[in-house]
Amino acid sequence: MYFRAYYGVPDSIRAPDGTPVNAVRGLLDFIARLVGDYSPGAMCACWDDDWRPQWRVDLIPSYKAHRVVEEVTGAPDREITPDPLEAQVPLIREALALLGIAVVGAEGYEADDVIGTLAARWNGPVDVVTGDRDLFQVIDDDREVRVLYIARGVGRHERLDARAVVSRYRVLPSQYPDFAVMRGDASDGLPGVAGIGEKTAADLLATHGDLDAIIAAAQDPDGPMTGALRSRIRAAADYLAVAPAVVRVATDLDLGTPDLELQPLADQQREAFAAFAEQWGLGGSATRVLAALDALDALDK
Ligand code: MN
Ligand code: MN
């Protein structure tokens, strides 16, 4: 979300000392907007403690490889992040802390995995805010887990349920990982199965249900699958053996017991946030996010 804020707000937006604060201000505006629209009782910023876990790279070496900063031997992979954004990340962390918004990450895992785990465990409706299609797999109508998909901007996001995933791709949310595995995903460096695109992947899942059944059908010369398709799937056997583990998000991380409830801000917290906003020139973005959070407290009363 802070990448989107950075690219969505001009970097001429600066603190009095000249530091760009466009990502900070943009993110606070996103939060104000979403809090205003959905009045959450709890909220959490899920963090990429590891944006490209080695265990995923070991399974598929091309995973996110195009997004790695030119390698420094022995150093952990860094994601290509513009310097003016990198400089704002600590400010974003501080703003979230001052506002009492929990930040949750897990060593060796992506934010996707934290989201998957929290969505699986949270007792009550969940709105996952993301511009990452990978998270469509966590949508669960019975448990009221939806995705607020911000691909076209936070102001124009769509709230996706299972029906929306079906009408977009003709697959159920639970089939989305198998679908993404076969189709591939250039933004994550997932090659997919050569010769199988979105339409064929959806057709195969409609006929066979899941990837295991598709792989089994590809072994069966007497089954309904065409010879061309069978050989494409068999040619991708090595990839298909490992890719599902890369694409599926974790649902069972040990995250401790983070407190995600939003509490009214104490005076001291409010003063600290005001001083922070003043120092970094957060202006109307600070006012709006505070007003949105205060309106939640008013709802409670
Ligand atoms: Mn992802
Ligand atoms: Mn992705």
PDB file of C-alpha atoms in Angstrom, residues 22-218:
ATOM      1  CA  ASN A  22       4.231  11.644  -0.210  1.00  0.00           C
ATOM      2  CA  ALA A  23       4.088   7.951   0.761  1.00  0.00           C
ATOM      3  CA  VAL A  24       3.397   8.789   4.415  1.00  0.00           C
ATOM      4  CA  ARG A  25       0.654  11.241   3.544  1.00  0.00           C
ATOM      5  CA  GLY A  26      -0.805   9.023   0.840  1.00  0.00           C
ATOM      6  CA  LEU A  27      -0.935   6.029   3.182  1.00  0.00           C
ATOM      7  CA  LEU A  28      -2.590   8.042   5.963  1.00  0.00           C
ATOM      8  CA  ASP A  29      -5.153   9.221   3.416  1.00  0.00           C
ATOM      9  CA  PHE A  30      -5.771   5.588   2.364  1.00  0.00           C
ATOM     10  CA  ILE A  31      -6.318   4.621   5.983  1.00  0.00           C
ATOM     11  CA  ALA A  32      -8.634   7.583   6.616  1.00  0.00           C
ATOM     12  CA  ARG A  33     -10.646   6.690   3.553  1.00  0.00           C
ATOM     13  CA  LEU A  34     -10.955   2.984   4.382  1.00  0.00           C
ATOM     14  CA  VAL A  35     -11.723   3.589   8.056  1.00  0.00           C
ATOM     15  CA  GLY A  36     -14.407   6.057   7.005  1.00  0.00           C
ATOM     16  CA  ASP A  37     -15.917   3.626   4.506  1.00  0.00           C
ATOM     17  CA  TYR A  38     -15.864   0.462   6.627  1.00  0.00           C
ATOM     18  CA  SER A  39     -15.694   1.482  10.323  1.00  0.00           C
ATOM     19  CA  PRO A  40     -13.465  -1.425  11.381  1.00  0.00           C
ATOM     20  CA  GLY A  41     -13.349  -2.512  15.014  1.00  0.00           C
ATOM     21  CA  ALA A  42      -9.800  -3.760  14.569  1.00  0.00           C
ATOM     22  CA  MET A  43      -7.062  -3.083  12.078  1.00  0.00           C
ATOM     23  CA  CYS A  44      -3.621  -4.350  11.291  1.00  0.00           C
ATOM     24  CA  ALA A  45      -0.808  -3.409   8.932  1.00  0.00           C
ATOM     25  CA  CYS A  46       0.593  -6.736   7.700  1.00  0.00           C
ATOM     26  CA  TRP A  47       4.295  -6.385   7.041  1.00  0.00           C
ATOM     27  CA  ASP A  48       6.701  -8.048   4.616  1.00  0.00           C
ATOM     28  CA  ASP A  49       9.322  -9.021   7.189  1.00  0.00           C
ATOM     29  CA  ASP A  50      10.736 -10.978   4.268  1.00  0.00           C
ATOM     30  CA  TRP A  51       9.432  -9.864   0.886  1.00  0.00           C
ATOM     31  CA  ARG A  52      11.109 -12.780  -0.951  1.00  0.00           C
ATOM     32  CA  PRO A  53      11.513 -15.727   1.399  1.00  0.00           C
ATOM     33  CA  GLN A  54      14.405 -18.021   0.559  1.00  0.00           C
ATOM     34  CA  TRP A  55      12.202 -21.081   0.947  1.00  0.00           C
ATOM     35  CA  ARG A  56      10.017 -19.827  -1.903  1.00  0.00           C
ATOM     36  CA  VAL A  57      13.078 -18.975  -4.037  1.00  0.00           C
ATOM     37  CA  ASP A  58      14.506 -22.457  -3.386  1.00  0.00           C
ATOM     38  CA  LEU A  59      11.339 -23.923  -4.920  1.00  0.00           C
ATOM     39  CA  ILE A  60      11.159 -21.464  -7.857  1.00  0.00           C
ATOM     40  CA  PRO A  61      14.396 -19.517  -8.436  1.00  0.00           C
ATOM     41  CA  SER A  62      12.675 -16.974 -10.692  1.00  0.00           C
ATOM     42  CA  TYR A  63      10.281 -16.009  -7.875  1.00  0.00           C
ATOM     43  CA  LYS A  64      10.312 -12.181  -7.750  1.00  0.00           C
ATOM     44  CA  ALA A  65      13.850 -12.320  -9.214  1.00  0.00           C
ATOM     45  CA  HIS A  66      13.182  -9.353 -11.515  1.00  0.00           C
ATOM     46  CA  ARG A  67      12.412  -7.205  -8.467  1.00  0.00           C
ATOM     47  CA  VAL A  68      15.738  -7.790  -6.689  1.00  0.00           C
ATOM     48  CA  VAL A  69      18.294  -5.000  -6.452  1.00  0.00           C
ATOM     49  CA  GLU A  70      21.546  -5.984  -8.200  1.00  0.00           C
ATOM     50  CA  GLU A  71      22.936  -8.642  -5.904  1.00  0.00           C
ATOM     51  CA  VAL A  72      25.544  -8.046  -3.232  1.00  0.00           C
ATOM     52  CA  THR A  73      27.077 -11.421  -2.408  1.00  0.00           C
ATOM     53  CA  GLY A  74      26.112 -12.650   1.015  1.00  0.00           C
ATOM     54  CA  ALA A  75      23.628  -9.841   1.670  1.00  0.00           C
ATOM     55  CA  PRO A  76      19.908 -10.550   1.824  1.00  0.00           C
ATOM     56  CA  ASP A  77      17.985  -9.661  -1.340  1.00  0.00           C
ATOM     57  CA  ARG A  78      16.633  -6.134  -1.336  1.00  0.00           C
ATOM     58  CA  GLU A  79      13.550  -5.183  -3.287  1.00  0.00           C
ATOM     59  CA  ILE A  80      13.941  -2.359  -5.767  1.00  0.00           C
ATOM     60  CA  THR A  81      12.603   0.568  -3.758  1.00  0.00           C
ATOM     61  CA  PRO A  82      13.206   4.194  -4.718  1.00  0.00           C
ATOM     62  CA  ASP A  83      15.413   5.943  -2.143  1.00  0.00           C
ATOM     63  CA  PRO A  84      12.805   8.637  -1.368  1.00  0.00           C
ATOM     64  CA  LEU A  85      10.368   5.843  -0.492  1.00  0.00           C
ATOM     65  CA  GLU A  86      12.895   3.834   1.532  1.00  0.00           C
ATOM     66  CA  ALA A  87      13.508   6.948   3.620  1.00  0.00           C
ATOM     67  CA  GLN A  88       9.810   7.193   4.449  1.00  0.00           C
ATOM     68  CA  VAL A  89       9.355   3.641   5.718  1.00  0.00           C
ATOM     69  CA  PRO A  90      10.524   4.420   9.279  1.00  0.00           C
ATOM     70  CA  LEU A  91       8.167   7.421   9.298  1.00  0.00           C
ATOM     71  CA  ILE A  92       5.309   5.174   8.235  1.00  0.00           C
ATOM     72  CA  ARG A  93       6.143   2.739  11.042  1.00  0.00           C
ATOM     73  CA  GLU A  94       6.215   5.597  13.523  1.00  0.00           C
ATOM     74  CA  ALA A  95       2.912   7.065  12.314  1.00  0.00           C
ATOM     75  CA  LEU A  96       1.203   3.670  12.646  1.00  0.00           C
ATOM     76  CA  ALA A  97       2.628   3.193  16.145  1.00  0.00           C
ATOM     77  CA  LEU A  98       1.488   6.648  17.245  1.00  0.00           C
ATOM     78  CA  LEU A  99      -2.018   5.960  15.927  1.00  0.00           C
ATOM     79  CA  GLY A 100      -2.221   2.626  17.764  1.00  0.00           C
ATOM     80  CA  ILE A 101      -2.420   0.610  14.539  1.00  0.00           C
ATOM     81  CA  ALA A 102      -0.778  -2.787  14.995  1.00  0.00           C
ATOM     82  CA  VAL A 103       1.991  -3.834  12.620  1.00  0.00           C
ATOM     83  CA  VAL A 104       2.346  -7.598  12.308  1.00  0.00           C
ATOM     84  CA  GLY A 105       5.032  -9.473  10.418  1.00  0.00           C
ATOM     85  CA  ALA A 106       6.692 -12.868  10.672  1.00  0.00           C
ATOM     86  CA  GLU A 107      10.349 -13.699  10.170  1.00  0.00           C
ATOM     87  CA  GLY A 108      10.874 -15.530   6.882  1.00  0.00           C
ATOM     88  CA  TYR A 109       7.375 -14.771   5.608  1.00  0.00           C
ATOM     89  CA  GLU A 110       5.623 -12.233   3.438  1.00  0.00           C
ATOM     90  CA  ALA A 111       2.759  -9.959   4.377  1.00  0.00           C
ATOM     91  CA  ASP A 112       0.612 -12.318   2.254  1.00  0.00           C
ATOM     92  CA  ASP A 113       1.260 -15.103   4.776  1.00  0.00           C
ATOM     93  CA  VAL A 114       0.443 -12.872   7.728  1.00  0.00           C
ATOM     94  CA  ILE A 115      -2.804 -11.878   6.004  1.00  0.00           C
ATOM     95  CA  GLY A 116      -3.611 -15.531   5.262  1.00  0.00           C
ATOM     96  CA  THR A 117      -3.054 -16.476   8.890  1.00  0.00           C
ATOM     97  CA  LEU A 118      -5.016 -13.592  10.386  1.00  0.00           C
ATOM     98  CA  ALA A 119      -7.880 -14.045   7.916  1.00  0.00           C
ATOM     99  CA  ALA A 120      -8.068 -17.749   8.795  1.00  0.00           C
ATOM    100  CA  ARG A 121      -8.093 -17.112  12.525  1.00  0.00           C
ATOM    101  CA  TRP A 122     -10.032 -13.915  13.007  1.00  0.00           C
ATOM    102  CA  ASN A 123     -13.422 -14.466  14.523  1.00  0.00           C
ATOM    103  CA  GLY A 124     -15.697 -12.184  12.513  1.00  0.00           C
ATOM    104  CA  PRO A 125     -15.730 -10.459   9.131  1.00  0.00           C
ATOM    105  CA  VAL A 126     -12.389  -9.501   7.551  1.00  0.00           C
ATOM    106  CA  ASP A 127     -11.634  -7.065   4.751  1.00  0.00           C
ATOM    107  CA  VAL A 128      -8.192  -7.699   3.280  1.00  0.00           C
ATOM    108  CA  VAL A 129      -6.965  -4.501   1.636  1.00  0.00           C
ATOM    109  CA  THR A 130      -4.532  -5.290  -1.155  1.00  0.00           C
ATOM    110  CA  GLY A 131      -3.595  -4.723  -4.753  1.00  0.00           C
ATOM    111  CA  ASP A 132      -2.127  -8.250  -4.921  1.00  0.00           C
ATOM    112  CA  ARG A 133      -4.261 -10.855  -6.678  1.00  0.00           C
ATOM    113  CA  ASP A 134      -2.566 -13.628  -4.697  1.00  0.00           C
ATOM    114  CA  LEU A 135      -4.868 -12.796  -1.822  1.00  0.00           C
ATOM    115  CA  PHE A 136      -8.011 -13.741  -3.742  1.00  0.00           C
ATOM    116  CA  GLN A 137      -7.379 -17.229  -2.363  1.00  0.00           C
ATOM    117  CA  VAL A 138      -8.332 -16.137   1.184  1.00  0.00           C
ATOM    118  CA  ILE A 139     -11.831 -14.983   0.201  1.00  0.00           C
ATOM    119  CA  ASP A 140     -14.406 -17.030   2.085  1.00  0.00           C
ATOM    120  CA  ASP A 141     -18.066 -16.047   1.922  1.00  0.00           C
ATOM    121  CA  ASP A 142     -19.113 -18.291   4.806  1.00  0.00           C
ATOM    122  CA  ARG A 143     -16.674 -16.525   7.111  1.00  0.00           C
ATOM    123  CA  GLU A 144     -17.207 -13.104   5.501  1.00  0.00           C
ATOM    124  CA  VAL A 145     -13.586 -12.774   4.412  1.00  0.00           C
ATOM    125  CA  ARG A 146     -13.449 -10.385   1.434  1.00  0.00           C
ATOM    126  CA  VAL A 147     -10.755  -8.554  -0.485  1.00  0.00           C
ATOM    127  CA  LEU A 148     -10.852  -4.802  -0.966  1.00  0.00           C
ATOM    128  CA  TYR A 149      -8.906  -4.789  -4.215  1.00  0.00           C
ATOM    129  CA  ILE A 150      -7.108  -1.489  -4.656  1.00  0.00           C
ATOM    130  CA  ALA A 151      -5.614  -2.085  -8.126  1.00  0.00           C
ATOM    131  CA  ARG A 152      -7.411   0.969  -9.487  1.00  0.00           C
ATOM    132  CA  GLY A 153      -6.767   3.052  -6.388  1.00  0.00           C
ATOM    133  CA  VAL A 154      -8.047   3.138  -2.864  1.00  0.00           C
ATOM    134  CA  GLY A 155     -10.765   5.570  -3.861  1.00  0.00           C
ATOM    135  CA  ARG A 156     -12.029   3.228  -6.563  1.00  0.00           C
ATOM    136  CA  HIS A 157     -11.431  -0.154  -4.959  1.00  0.00           C
ATOM    137  CA  GLU A 158     -13.766  -3.106  -5.416  1.00  0.00           C
ATOM    138  CA  ARG A 159     -14.948  -5.351  -2.587  1.00  0.00           C
ATOM    139  CA  LEU A 160     -14.535  -8.885  -3.885  1.00  0.00           C
ATOM    140  CA  ASP A 161     -16.429 -11.922  -2.642  1.00  0.00           C
ATOM    141  CA  ALA A 162     -16.454 -15.433  -4.129  1.00  0.00           C
ATOM    142  CA  ARG A 163     -18.993 -14.457  -6.763  1.00  0.00           C
ATOM    143  CA  ALA A 164     -16.721 -11.631  -7.926  1.00  0.00           C
ATOM    144  CA  VAL A 165     -13.760 -14.013  -8.265  1.00  0.00           C
ATOM    145  CA  VAL A 166     -15.927 -16.452 -10.227  1.00  0.00           C
ATOM    146  CA  SER A 167     -17.157 -13.744 -12.556  1.00  0.00           C
ATOM    147  CA  ARG A 168     -13.623 -12.432 -13.079  1.00  0.00           C
ATOM    148  CA  TYR A 169     -11.817 -15.753 -13.622  1.00  0.00           C
ATOM    149  CA  ARG A 170     -14.419 -18.569 -13.591  1.00  0.00           C
ATOM    150  CA  VAL A 171     -12.685 -20.181 -10.600  1.00  0.00           C
ATOM    151  CA  LEU A 172     -13.548 -20.293  -6.910  1.00  0.00           C
ATOM    152  CA  PRO A 173     -11.274 -18.492  -4.446  1.00  0.00           C
ATOM    153  CA  SER A 174     -10.104 -21.901  -3.186  1.00  0.00           C
ATOM    154  CA  GLN A 175      -9.063 -22.763  -6.766  1.00  0.00           C
ATOM    155  CA  TYR A 176      -7.214 -19.487  -7.281  1.00  0.00           C
ATOM    156  CA  PRO A 177      -3.741 -20.814  -6.289  1.00  0.00           C
ATOM    157  CA  ASP A 178      -3.980 -23.725  -8.750  1.00  0.00           C
ATOM    158  CA  PHE A 179      -5.252 -21.301 -11.374  1.00  0.00           C
ATOM    159  CA  ALA A 180      -2.374 -18.859 -10.768  1.00  0.00           C
ATOM    160  CA  VAL A 181       0.144 -21.726 -10.838  1.00  0.00           C
ATOM    161  CA  MET A 182      -1.003 -22.838 -14.299  1.00  0.00           C
ATOM    162  CA  ARG A 183      -1.543 -19.358 -15.739  1.00  0.00           C
ATOM    163  CA  GLY A 184       1.653 -17.972 -14.241  1.00  0.00           C
ATOM    164  CA  ASP A 185       2.147 -14.451 -12.923  1.00  0.00           C
ATOM    165  CA  ALA A 186       4.758 -12.207 -14.487  1.00  0.00           C
ATOM    166  CA  SER A 187       4.671  -9.764 -11.569  1.00  0.00           C
ATOM    167  CA  ASP A 188       5.948 -12.538  -9.262  1.00  0.00           C
ATOM    168  CA  GLY A 189       8.226 -14.286 -11.765  1.00  0.00           C
ATOM    169  CA  LEU A 190       5.988 -17.366 -11.941  1.00  0.00           C
ATOM    170  CA  PRO A 191       6.361 -18.897 -15.402  1.00  0.00           C
ATOM    171  CA  GLY A 192       3.113 -20.880 -15.489  1.00  0.00           C
ATOM    172  CA  VAL A 193       2.592 -23.857 -17.794  1.00  0.00           C
ATOM    173  CA  ALA A 194       3.696 -23.177 -21.377  1.00  0.00           C
ATOM    174  CA  GLY A 195       0.679 -23.100 -23.666  1.00  0.00           C
ATOM    175  CA  ILE A 196      -1.876 -22.711 -20.851  1.00  0.00           C
ATOM    176  CA  GLY A 197      -3.397 -19.300 -20.300  1.00  0.00           C
ATOM    177  CA  GLU A 198      -6.181 -17.976 -18.156  1.00  0.00           C
ATOM    178  CA  LYS A 199      -8.995 -19.499 -20.201  1.00  0.00           C
ATOM    179  CA  THR A 200      -7.565 -23.005 -20.412  1.00  0.00           C
ATOM    180  CA  ALA A 201      -6.563 -22.983 -16.745  1.00  0.00           C
ATOM    181  CA  ALA A 202     -10.139 -22.079 -15.764  1.00  0.00           C
ATOM    182  CA  ASP A 203     -11.571 -24.711 -18.123  1.00  0.00           C
ATOM    183  CA  LEU A 204      -9.323 -27.387 -16.643  1.00  0.00           C
ATOM    184  CA  LEU A 205     -10.334 -26.479 -13.098  1.00  0.00           C
ATOM    185  CA  ALA A 206     -14.013 -26.462 -14.068  1.00  0.00           C
ATOM    186  CA  THR A 207     -13.633 -29.987 -15.465  1.00  0.00           C
ATOM    187  CA  HIS A 208     -11.271 -31.562 -12.945  1.00  0.00           C
ATOM    188  CA  GLY A 209     -11.669 -29.521  -9.762  1.00  0.00           C
ATOM    189  CA  ASP A 210      -8.065 -29.101  -8.710  1.00  0.00           C
ATOM    190  CA  LEU A 211      -4.482 -29.331  -9.908  1.00  0.00           C
ATOM    191  CA  ASP A 212      -3.882 -32.842  -8.550  1.00  0.00           C
ATOM    192  CA  ALA A 213      -6.813 -34.134 -10.583  1.00  0.00           C
ATOM    193  CA  ILE A 214      -5.554 -32.246 -13.652  1.00  0.00           C
ATOM    194  CA  ILE A 215      -2.100 -33.815 -13.290  1.00  0.00           C
ATOM    195  CA  ALA A 216      -3.682 -37.238 -12.884  1.00  0.00           C
ATOM    196  CA  ALA A 217      -5.827 -36.690 -15.998  1.00  0.00           C
ATOM    197  CA  ALA A 218      -2.694 -35.736 -17.950  1.00  0.00           C
TER     198      ALA A 218
END
